mmCIF file with all atom_site columns, C-alpha atoms in Angstrom:
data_model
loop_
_atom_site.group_PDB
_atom_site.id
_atom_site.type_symbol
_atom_site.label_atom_id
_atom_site.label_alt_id
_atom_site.label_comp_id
_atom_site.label_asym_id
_atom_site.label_entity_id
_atom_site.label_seq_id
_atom_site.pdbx_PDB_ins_code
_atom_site.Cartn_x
_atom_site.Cartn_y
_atom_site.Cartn_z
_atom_site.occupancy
_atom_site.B_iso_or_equiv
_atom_site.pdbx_formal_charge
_atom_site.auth_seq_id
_atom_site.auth_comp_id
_atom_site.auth_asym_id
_atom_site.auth_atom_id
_atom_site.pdbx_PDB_model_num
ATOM 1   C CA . UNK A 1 1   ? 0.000  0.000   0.000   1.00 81.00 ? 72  UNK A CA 1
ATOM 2   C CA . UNK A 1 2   ? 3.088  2.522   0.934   1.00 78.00 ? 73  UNK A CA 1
ATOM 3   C CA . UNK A 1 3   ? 5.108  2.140   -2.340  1.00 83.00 ? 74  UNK A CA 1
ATOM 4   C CA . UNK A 1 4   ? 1.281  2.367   -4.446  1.00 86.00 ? 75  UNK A CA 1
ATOM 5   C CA . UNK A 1 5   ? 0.883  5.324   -2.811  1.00 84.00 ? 76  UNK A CA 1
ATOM 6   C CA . UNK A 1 6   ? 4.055  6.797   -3.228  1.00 85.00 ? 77  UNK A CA 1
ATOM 7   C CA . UNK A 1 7   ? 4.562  5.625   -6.130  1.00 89.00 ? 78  UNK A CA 1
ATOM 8   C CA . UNK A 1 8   ? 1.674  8.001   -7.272  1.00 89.00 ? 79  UNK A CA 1
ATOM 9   C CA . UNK A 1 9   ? 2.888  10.580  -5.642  1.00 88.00 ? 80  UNK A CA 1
ATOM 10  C CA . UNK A 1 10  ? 5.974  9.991   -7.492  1.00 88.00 ? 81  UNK A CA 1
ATOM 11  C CA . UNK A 1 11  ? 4.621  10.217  -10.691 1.00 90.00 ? 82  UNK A CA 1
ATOM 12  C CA . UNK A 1 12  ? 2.439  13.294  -9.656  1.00 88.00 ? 83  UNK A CA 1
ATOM 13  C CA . UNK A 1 13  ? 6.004  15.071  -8.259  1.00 88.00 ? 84  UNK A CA 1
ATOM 14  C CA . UNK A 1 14  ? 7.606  14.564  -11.804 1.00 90.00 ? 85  UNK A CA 1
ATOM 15  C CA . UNK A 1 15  ? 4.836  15.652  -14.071 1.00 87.00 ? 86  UNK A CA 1
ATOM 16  C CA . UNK A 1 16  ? 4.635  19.055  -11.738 1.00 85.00 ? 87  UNK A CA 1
ATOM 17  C CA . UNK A 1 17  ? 8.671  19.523  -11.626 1.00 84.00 ? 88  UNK A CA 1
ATOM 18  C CA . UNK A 1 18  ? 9.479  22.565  -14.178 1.00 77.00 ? 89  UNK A CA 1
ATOM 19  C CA . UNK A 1 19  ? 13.392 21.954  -14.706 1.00 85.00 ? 90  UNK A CA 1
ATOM 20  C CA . UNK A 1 20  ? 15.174 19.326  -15.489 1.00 90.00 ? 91  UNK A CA 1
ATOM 21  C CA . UNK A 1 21  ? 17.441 20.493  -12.185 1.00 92.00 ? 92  UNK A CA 1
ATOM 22  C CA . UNK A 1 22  ? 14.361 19.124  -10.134 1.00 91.00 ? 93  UNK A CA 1
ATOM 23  C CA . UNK A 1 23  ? 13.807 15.698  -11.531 1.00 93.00 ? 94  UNK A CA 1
ATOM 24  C CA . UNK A 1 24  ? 16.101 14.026  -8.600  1.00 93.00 ? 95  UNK A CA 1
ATOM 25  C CA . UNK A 1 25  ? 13.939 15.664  -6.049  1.00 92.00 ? 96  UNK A CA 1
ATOM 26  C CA . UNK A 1 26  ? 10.977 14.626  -7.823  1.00 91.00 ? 97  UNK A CA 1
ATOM 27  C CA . UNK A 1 27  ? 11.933 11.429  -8.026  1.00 92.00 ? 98  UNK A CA 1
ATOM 28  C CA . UNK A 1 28  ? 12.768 10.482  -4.350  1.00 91.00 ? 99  UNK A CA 1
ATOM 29  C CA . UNK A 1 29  ? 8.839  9.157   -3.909  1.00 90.00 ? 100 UNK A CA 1
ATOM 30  C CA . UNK A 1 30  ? 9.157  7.067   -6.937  1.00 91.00 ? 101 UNK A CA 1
ATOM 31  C CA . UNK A 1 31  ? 12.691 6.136   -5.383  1.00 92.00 ? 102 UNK A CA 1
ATOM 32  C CA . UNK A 1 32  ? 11.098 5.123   -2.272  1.00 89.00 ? 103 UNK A CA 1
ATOM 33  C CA . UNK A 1 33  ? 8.056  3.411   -3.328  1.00 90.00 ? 104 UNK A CA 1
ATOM 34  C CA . UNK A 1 34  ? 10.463 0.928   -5.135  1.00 92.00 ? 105 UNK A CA 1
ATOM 35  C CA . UNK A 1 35  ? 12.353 0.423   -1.834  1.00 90.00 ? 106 UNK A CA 1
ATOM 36  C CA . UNK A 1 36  ? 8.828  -0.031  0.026   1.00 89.00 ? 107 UNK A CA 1
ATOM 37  C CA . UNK A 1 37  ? 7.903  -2.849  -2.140  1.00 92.00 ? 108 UNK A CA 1
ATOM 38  C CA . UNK A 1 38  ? 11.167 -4.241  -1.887  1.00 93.00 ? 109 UNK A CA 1
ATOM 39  C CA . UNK A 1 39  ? 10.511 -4.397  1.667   1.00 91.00 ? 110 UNK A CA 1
ATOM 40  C CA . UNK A 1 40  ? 7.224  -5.643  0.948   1.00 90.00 ? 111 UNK A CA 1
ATOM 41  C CA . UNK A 1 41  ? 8.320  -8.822  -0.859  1.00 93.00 ? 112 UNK A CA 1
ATOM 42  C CA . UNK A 1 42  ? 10.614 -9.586  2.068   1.00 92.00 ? 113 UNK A CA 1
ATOM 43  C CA . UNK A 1 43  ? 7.450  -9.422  4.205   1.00 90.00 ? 114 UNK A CA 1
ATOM 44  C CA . UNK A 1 44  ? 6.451  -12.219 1.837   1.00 92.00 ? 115 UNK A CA 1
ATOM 45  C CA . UNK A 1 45  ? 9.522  -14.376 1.208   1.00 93.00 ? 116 UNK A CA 1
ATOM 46  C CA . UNK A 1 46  ? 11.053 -14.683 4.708   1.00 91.00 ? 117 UNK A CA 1
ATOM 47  C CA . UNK A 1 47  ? 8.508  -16.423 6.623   1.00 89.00 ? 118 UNK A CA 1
ATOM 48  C CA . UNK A 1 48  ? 8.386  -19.043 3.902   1.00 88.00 ? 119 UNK A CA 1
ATOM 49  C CA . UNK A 1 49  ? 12.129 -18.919 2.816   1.00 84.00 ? 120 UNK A CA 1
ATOM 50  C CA . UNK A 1 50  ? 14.122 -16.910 5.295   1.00 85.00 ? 121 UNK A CA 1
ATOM 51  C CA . UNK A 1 51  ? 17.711 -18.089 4.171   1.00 85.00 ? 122 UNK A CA 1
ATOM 52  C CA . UNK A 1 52  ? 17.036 -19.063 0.329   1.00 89.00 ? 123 UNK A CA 1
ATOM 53  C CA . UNK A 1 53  ? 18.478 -16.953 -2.518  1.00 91.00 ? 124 UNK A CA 1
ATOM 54  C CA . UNK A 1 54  ? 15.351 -14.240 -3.468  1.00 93.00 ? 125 UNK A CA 1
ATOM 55  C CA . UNK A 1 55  ? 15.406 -13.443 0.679   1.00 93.00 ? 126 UNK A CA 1
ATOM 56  C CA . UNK A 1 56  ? 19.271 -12.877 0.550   1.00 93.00 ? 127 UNK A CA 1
ATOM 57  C CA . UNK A 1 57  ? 18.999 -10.698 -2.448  1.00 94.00 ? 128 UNK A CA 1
ATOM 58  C CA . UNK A 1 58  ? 16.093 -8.879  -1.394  1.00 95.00 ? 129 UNK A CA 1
ATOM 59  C CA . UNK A 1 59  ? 17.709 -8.158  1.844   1.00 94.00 ? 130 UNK A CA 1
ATOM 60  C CA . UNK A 1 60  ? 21.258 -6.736  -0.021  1.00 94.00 ? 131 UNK A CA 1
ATOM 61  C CA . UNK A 1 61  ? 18.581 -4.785  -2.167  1.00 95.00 ? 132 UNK A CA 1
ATOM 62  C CA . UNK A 1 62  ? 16.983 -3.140  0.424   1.00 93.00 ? 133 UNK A CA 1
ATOM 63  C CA . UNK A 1 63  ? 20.158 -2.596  2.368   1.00 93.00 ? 134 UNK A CA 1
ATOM 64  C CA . UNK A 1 64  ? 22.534 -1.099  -0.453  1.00 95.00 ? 135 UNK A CA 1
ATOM 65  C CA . UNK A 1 65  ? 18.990 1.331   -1.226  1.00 94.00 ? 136 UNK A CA 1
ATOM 66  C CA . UNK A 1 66  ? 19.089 2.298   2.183   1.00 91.00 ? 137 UNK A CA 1
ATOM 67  C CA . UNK A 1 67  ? 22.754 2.578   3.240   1.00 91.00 ? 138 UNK A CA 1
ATOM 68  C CA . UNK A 1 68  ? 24.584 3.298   0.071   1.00 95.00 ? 139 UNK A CA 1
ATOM 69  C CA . UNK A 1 69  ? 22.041 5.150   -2.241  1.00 96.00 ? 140 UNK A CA 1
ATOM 70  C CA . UNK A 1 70  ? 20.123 7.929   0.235   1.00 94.00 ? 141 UNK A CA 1
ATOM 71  C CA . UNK A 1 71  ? 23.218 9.261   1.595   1.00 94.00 ? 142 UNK A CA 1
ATOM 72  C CA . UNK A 1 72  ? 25.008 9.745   -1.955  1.00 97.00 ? 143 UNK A CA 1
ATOM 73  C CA . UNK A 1 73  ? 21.719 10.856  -3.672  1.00 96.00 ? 144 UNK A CA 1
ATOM 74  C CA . UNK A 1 74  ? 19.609 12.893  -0.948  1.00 95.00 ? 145 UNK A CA 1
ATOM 75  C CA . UNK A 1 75  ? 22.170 15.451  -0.921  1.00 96.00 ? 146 UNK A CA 1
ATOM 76  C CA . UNK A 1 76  ? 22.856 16.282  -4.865  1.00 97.00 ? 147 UNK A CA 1
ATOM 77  C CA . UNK A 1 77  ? 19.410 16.417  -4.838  1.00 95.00 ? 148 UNK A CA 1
ATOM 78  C CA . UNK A 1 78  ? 19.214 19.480  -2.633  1.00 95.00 ? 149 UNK A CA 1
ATOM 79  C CA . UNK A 1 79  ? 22.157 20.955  -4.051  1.00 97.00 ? 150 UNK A CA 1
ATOM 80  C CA . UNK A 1 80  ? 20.728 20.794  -8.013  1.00 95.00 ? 151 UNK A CA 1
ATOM 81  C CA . UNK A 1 81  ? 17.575 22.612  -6.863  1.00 92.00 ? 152 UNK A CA 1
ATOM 82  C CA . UNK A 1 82  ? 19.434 25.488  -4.478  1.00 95.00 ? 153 UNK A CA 1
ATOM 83  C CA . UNK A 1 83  ? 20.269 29.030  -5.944  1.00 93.00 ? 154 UNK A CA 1
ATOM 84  C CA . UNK A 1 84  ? 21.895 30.380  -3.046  1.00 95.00 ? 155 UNK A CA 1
ATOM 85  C CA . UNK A 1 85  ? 25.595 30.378  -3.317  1.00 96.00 ? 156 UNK A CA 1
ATOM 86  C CA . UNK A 1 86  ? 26.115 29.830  0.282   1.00 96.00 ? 157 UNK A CA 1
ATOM 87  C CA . UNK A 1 87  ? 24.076 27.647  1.206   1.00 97.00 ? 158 UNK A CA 1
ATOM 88  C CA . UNK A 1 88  ? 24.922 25.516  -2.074  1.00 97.00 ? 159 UNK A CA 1
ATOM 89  C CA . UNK A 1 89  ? 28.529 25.776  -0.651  1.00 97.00 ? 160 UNK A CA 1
ATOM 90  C CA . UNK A 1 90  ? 27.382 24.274  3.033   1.00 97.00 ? 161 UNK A CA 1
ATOM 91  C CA . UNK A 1 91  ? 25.011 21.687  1.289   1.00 97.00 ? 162 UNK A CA 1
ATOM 92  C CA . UNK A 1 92  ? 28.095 20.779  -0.589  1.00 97.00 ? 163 UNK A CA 1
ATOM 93  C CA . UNK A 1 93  ? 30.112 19.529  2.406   1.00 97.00 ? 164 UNK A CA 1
ATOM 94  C CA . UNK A 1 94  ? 26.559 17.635  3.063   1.00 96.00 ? 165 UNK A CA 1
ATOM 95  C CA . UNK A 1 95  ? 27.535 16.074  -0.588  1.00 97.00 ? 166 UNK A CA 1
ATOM 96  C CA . UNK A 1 96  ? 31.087 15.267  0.430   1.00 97.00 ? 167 UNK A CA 1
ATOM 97  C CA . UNK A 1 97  ? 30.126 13.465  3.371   1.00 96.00 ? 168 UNK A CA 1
ATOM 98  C CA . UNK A 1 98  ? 27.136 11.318  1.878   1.00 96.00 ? 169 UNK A CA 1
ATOM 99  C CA . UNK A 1 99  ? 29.556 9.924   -0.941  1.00 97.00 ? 170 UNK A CA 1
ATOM 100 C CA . UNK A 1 100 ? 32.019 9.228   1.960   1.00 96.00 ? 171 UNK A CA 1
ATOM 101 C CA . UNK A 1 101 ? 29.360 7.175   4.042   1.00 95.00 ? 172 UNK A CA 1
ATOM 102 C CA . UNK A 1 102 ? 27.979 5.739   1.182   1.00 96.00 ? 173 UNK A CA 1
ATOM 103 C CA . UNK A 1 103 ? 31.341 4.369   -0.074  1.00 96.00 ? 174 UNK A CA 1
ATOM 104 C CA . UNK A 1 104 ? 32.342 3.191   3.762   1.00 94.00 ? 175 UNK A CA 1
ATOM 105 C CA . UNK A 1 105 ? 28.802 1.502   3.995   1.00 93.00 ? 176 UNK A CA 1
ATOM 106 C CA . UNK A 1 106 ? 29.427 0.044   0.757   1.00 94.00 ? 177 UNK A CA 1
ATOM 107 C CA . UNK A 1 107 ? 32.498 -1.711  1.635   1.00 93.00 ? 178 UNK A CA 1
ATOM 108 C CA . UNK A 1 108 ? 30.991 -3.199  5.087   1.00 91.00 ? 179 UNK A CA 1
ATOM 109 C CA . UNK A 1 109 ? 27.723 -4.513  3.152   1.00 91.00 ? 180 UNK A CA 1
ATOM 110 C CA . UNK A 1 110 ? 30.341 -6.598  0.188   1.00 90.00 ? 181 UNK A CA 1
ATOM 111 C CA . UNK A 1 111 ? 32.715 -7.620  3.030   1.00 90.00 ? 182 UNK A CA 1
ATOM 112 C CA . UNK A 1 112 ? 30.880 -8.340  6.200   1.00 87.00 ? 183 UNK A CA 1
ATOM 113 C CA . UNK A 1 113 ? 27.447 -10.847 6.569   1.00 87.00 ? 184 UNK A CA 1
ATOM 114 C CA . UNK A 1 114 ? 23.914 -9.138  6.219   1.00 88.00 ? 185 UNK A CA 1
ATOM 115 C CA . UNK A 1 115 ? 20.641 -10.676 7.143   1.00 89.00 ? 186 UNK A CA 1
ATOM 116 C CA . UNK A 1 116 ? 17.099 -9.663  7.806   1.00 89.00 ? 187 UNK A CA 1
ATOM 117 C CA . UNK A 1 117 ? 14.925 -11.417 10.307  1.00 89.00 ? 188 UNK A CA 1
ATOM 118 C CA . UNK A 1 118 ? 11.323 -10.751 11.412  1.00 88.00 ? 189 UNK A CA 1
ATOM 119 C CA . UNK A 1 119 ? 10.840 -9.805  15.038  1.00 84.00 ? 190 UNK A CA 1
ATOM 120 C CA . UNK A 1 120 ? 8.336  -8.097  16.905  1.00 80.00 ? 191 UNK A CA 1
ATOM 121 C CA . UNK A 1 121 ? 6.212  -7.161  13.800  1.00 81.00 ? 192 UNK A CA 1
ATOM 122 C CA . UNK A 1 122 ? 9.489  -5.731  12.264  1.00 83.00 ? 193 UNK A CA 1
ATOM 123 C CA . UNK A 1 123 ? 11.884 -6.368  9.870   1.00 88.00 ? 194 UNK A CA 1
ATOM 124 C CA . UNK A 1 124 ? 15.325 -5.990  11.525  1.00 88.00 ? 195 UNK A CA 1
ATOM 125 C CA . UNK A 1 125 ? 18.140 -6.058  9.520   1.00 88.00 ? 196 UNK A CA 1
ATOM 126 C CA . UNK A 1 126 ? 21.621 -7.842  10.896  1.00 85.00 ? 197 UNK A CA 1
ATOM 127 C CA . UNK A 1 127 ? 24.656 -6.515  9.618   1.00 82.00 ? 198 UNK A CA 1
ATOM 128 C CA . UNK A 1 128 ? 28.206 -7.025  10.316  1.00 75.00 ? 199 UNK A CA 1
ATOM 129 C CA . UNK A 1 129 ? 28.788 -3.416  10.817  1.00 72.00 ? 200 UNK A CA 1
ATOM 130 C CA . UNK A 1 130 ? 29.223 -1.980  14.078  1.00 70.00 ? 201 UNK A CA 1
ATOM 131 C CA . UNK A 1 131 ? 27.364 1.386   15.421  1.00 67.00 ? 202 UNK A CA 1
ATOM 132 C CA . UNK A 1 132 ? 29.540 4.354   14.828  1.00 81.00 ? 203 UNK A CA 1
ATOM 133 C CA . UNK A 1 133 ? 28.605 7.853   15.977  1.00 85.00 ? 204 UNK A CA 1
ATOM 134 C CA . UNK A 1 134 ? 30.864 8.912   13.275  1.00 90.00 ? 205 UNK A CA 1
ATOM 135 C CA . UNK A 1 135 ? 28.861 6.856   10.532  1.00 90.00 ? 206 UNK A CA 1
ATOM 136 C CA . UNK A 1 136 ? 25.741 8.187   11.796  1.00 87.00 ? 207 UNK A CA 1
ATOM 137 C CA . UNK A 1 137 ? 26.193 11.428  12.222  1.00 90.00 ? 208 UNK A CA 1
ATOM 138 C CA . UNK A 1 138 ? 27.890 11.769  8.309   1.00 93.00 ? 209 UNK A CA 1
ATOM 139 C CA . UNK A 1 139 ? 24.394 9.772   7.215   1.00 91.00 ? 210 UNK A CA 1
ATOM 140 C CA . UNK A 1 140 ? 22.442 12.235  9.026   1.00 91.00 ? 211 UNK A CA 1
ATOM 141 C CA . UNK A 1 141 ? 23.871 15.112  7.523   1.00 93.00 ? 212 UNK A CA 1
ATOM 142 C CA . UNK A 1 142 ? 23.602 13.843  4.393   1.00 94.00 ? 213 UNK A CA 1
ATOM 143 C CA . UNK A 1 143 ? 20.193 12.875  4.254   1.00 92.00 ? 214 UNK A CA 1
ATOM 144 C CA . UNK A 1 144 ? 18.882 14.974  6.389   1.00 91.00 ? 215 UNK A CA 1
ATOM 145 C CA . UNK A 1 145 ? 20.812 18.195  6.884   1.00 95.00 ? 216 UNK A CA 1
ATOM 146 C CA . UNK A 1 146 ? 21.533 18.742  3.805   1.00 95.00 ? 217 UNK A CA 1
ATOM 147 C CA . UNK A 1 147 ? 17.757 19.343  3.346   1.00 93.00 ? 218 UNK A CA 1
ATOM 148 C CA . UNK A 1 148 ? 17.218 21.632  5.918   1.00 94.00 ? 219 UNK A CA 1
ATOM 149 C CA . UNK A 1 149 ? 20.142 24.116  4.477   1.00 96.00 ? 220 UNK A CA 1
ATOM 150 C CA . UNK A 1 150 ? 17.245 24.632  2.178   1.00 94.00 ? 221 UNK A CA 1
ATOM 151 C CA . UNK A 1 151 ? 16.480 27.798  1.457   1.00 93.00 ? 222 UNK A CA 1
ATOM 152 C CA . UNK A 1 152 ? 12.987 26.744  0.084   1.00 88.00 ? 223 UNK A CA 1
ATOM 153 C CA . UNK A 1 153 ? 10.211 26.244  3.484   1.00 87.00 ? 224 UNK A CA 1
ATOM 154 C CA . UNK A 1 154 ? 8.920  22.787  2.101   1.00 86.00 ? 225 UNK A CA 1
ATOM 155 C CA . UNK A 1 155 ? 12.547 21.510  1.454   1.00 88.00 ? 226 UNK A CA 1
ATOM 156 C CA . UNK A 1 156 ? 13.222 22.311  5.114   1.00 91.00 ? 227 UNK A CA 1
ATOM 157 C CA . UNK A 1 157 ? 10.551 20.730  6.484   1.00 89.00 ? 228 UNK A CA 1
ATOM 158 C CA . UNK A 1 158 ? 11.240 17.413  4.769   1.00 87.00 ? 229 UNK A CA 1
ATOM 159 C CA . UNK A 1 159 ? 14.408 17.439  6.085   1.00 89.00 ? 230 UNK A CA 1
ATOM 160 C CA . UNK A 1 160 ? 13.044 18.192  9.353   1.00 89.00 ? 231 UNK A CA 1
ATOM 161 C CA . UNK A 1 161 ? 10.929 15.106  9.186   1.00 86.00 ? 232 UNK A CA 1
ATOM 162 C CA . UNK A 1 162 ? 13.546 12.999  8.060   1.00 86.00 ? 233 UNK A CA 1
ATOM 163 C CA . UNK A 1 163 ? 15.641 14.121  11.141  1.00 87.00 ? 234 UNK A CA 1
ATOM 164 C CA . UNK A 1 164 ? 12.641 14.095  13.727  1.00 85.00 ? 235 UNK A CA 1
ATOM 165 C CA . UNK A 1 165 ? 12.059 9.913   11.798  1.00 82.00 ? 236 UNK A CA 1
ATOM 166 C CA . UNK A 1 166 ? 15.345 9.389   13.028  1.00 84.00 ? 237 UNK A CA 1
ATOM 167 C CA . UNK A 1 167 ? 14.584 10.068  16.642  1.00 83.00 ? 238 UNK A CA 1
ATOM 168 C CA . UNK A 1 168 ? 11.820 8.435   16.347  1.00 82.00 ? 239 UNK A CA 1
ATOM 169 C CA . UNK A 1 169 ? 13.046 5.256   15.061  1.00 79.00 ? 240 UNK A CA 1
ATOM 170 C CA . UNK A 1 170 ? 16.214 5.336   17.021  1.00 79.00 ? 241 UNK A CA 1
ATOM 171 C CA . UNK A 1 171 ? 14.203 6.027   20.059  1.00 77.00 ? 242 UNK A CA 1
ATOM 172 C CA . UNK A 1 172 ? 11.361 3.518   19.580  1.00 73.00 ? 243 UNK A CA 1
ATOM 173 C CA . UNK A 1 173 ? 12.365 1.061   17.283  1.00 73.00 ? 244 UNK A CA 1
ATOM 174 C CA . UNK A 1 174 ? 15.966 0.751   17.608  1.00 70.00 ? 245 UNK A CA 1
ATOM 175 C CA . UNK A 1 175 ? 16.829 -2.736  16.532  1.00 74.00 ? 246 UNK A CA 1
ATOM 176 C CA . UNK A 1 176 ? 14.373 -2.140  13.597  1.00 78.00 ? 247 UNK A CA 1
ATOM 177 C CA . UNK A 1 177 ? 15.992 1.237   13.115  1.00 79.00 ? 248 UNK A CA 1
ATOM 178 C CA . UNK A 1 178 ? 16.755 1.048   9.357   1.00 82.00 ? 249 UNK A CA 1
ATOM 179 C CA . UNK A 1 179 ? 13.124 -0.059  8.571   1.00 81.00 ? 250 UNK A CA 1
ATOM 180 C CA . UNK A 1 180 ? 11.078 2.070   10.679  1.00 80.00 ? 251 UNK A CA 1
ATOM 181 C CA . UNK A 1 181 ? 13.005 5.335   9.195   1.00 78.00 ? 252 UNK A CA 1
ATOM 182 C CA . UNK A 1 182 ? 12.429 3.959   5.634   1.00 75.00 ? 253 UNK A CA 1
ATOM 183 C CA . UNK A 1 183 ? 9.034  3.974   6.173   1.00 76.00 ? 254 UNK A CA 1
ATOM 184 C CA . UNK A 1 184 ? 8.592  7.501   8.012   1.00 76.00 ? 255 UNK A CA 1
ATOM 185 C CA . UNK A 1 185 ? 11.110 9.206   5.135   1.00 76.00 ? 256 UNK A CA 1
ATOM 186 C CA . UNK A 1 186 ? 8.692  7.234   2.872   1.00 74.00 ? 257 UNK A CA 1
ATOM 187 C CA . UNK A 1 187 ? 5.881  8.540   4.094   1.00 74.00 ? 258 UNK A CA 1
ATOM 188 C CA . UNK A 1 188 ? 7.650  12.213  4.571   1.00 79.00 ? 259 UNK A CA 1
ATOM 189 C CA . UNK A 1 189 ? 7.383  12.413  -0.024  1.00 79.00 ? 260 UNK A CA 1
ATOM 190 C CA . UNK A 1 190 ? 3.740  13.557  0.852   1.00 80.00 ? 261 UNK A CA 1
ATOM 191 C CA . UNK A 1 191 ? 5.980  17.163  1.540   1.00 83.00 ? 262 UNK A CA 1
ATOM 192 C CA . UNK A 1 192 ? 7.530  16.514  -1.642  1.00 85.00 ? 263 UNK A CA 1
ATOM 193 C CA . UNK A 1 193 ? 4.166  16.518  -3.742  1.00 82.00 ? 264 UNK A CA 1
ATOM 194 C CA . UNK A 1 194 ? 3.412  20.098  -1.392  1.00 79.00 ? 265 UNK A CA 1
ATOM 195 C CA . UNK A 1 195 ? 6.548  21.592  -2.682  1.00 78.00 ? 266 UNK A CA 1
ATOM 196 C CA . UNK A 1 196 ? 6.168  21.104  -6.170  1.00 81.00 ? 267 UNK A CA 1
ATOM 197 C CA . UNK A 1 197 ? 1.949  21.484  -6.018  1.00 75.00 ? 268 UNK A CA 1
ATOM 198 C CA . UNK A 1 198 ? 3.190  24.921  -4.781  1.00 73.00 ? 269 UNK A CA 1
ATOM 199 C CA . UNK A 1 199 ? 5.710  25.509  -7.529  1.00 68.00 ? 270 UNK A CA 1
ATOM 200 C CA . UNK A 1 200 ? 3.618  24.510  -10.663 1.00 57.00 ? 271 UNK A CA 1
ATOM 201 C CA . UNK A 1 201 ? 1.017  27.345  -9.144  1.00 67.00 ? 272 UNK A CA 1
ATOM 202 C CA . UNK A 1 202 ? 3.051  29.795  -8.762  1.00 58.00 ? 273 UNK A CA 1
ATOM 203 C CA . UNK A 1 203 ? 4.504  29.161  -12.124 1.00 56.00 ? 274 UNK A CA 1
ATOM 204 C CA . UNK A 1 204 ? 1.220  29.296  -13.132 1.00 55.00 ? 275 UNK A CA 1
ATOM 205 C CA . UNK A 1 205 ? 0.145  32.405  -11.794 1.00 53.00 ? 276 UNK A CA 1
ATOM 206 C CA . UNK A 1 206 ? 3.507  34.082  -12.731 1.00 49.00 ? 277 UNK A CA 1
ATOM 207 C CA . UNK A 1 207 ? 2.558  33.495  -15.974 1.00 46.00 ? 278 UNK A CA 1
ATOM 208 C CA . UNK A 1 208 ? -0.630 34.848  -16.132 1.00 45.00 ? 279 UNK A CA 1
ATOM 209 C CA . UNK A 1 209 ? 0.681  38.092  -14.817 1.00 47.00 ? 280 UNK A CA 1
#
């Protein structure tokens, strides 16, 4: 039901976006509604096959979506669609340290053992890597700070609900962690369809004026 919806969204985002600059943001629902149903095939194979091969691939899927592709792609999404020169500058260092995470979380998932398990009506996902505060905080900043240096309102609140997901998740849902936030930065693209429902009107009225 998440990546339908999104998925329309999606669609909905793209048609609206007016430059070709904006097609990565506009894509990030259509982006996530293929990671949803990812998710949601796992929900399918791993009570009936939790070790065979479609589980094991489903569950590098998800995790190289999640760990490797947000942090390198949230950020040059931000920084095609901002004007400012500043804040394209800070946003940039945002861009430096997604590709950095990405390519360290890259390296863990091809080297170390990955797994996903259902527990507690969640899908927690084992990994050889170890918490780092280092590794988090880089992630963070690249998929979610680098949103709220923004200097558009609706970018900045998605990037403030991707942050306040995080808490969430880490908070509630810890061993689940990389799920849960999936799903509320899934759920977050309904800001996404705001921001460029807003745009396409005020490109509209600018034009009748």
């Amino acid at each position: 039901v998440t990546a339908g919806a999104t998925a329309a969204i999606g669609i909905v985002c793209l048609v609206r976006a007016g430059d070709r600059r904006e097609l990565p943001l506009a894509a990030t629902p259509l982006l996530f509604a293929g990671q949803q149903a990812v998710e949601g095939l796992l929900w399918l194979t791993l009570p009936q096959a939790p070790d065979g091969s479609i589980s094991s691939g489903l569950t590098l899927l998800f995790l190289l979506i999640a760990e490797v592709f947000w942090p390198a792609y949230a950020p040059v999404a931000a920084l095609l669609v901002e004007t400012d020169p500043r804040r394209r500058r800070l946003i940039g260092l945002c861009v430096a340290s997604g590709f950095a995470v990405a390519a360290w979380l890259l390296w863990a998932l091809l080297t170390r053992s990955h797994a996903a398990v259902l527990q507690d009506g969640h899908i927690v996902y084992v990994t050889g890597q170890p918490p780092s505060v280092i590794v988090g905080a880089a992630y963070l900043a690249a998929t979610g700070l680098s949103l709220m240096l923004s200097s558009r309102r609706t970018i900045r609140l998605l990037g403030a609900l991707v942050l306040a997901g995080s808490v969430i998740a880490y908070l509630a849902y810890w061993e689940a962690f990389v799920s849960v936030w999936c799903f509320f930065a899934a759920g977050s693209s309904l800001v996404v369809l705001g921001h460029f429902e807003w745009s396409h009107r005020h490109r509209g009225r600018t034009a009748d004026a």
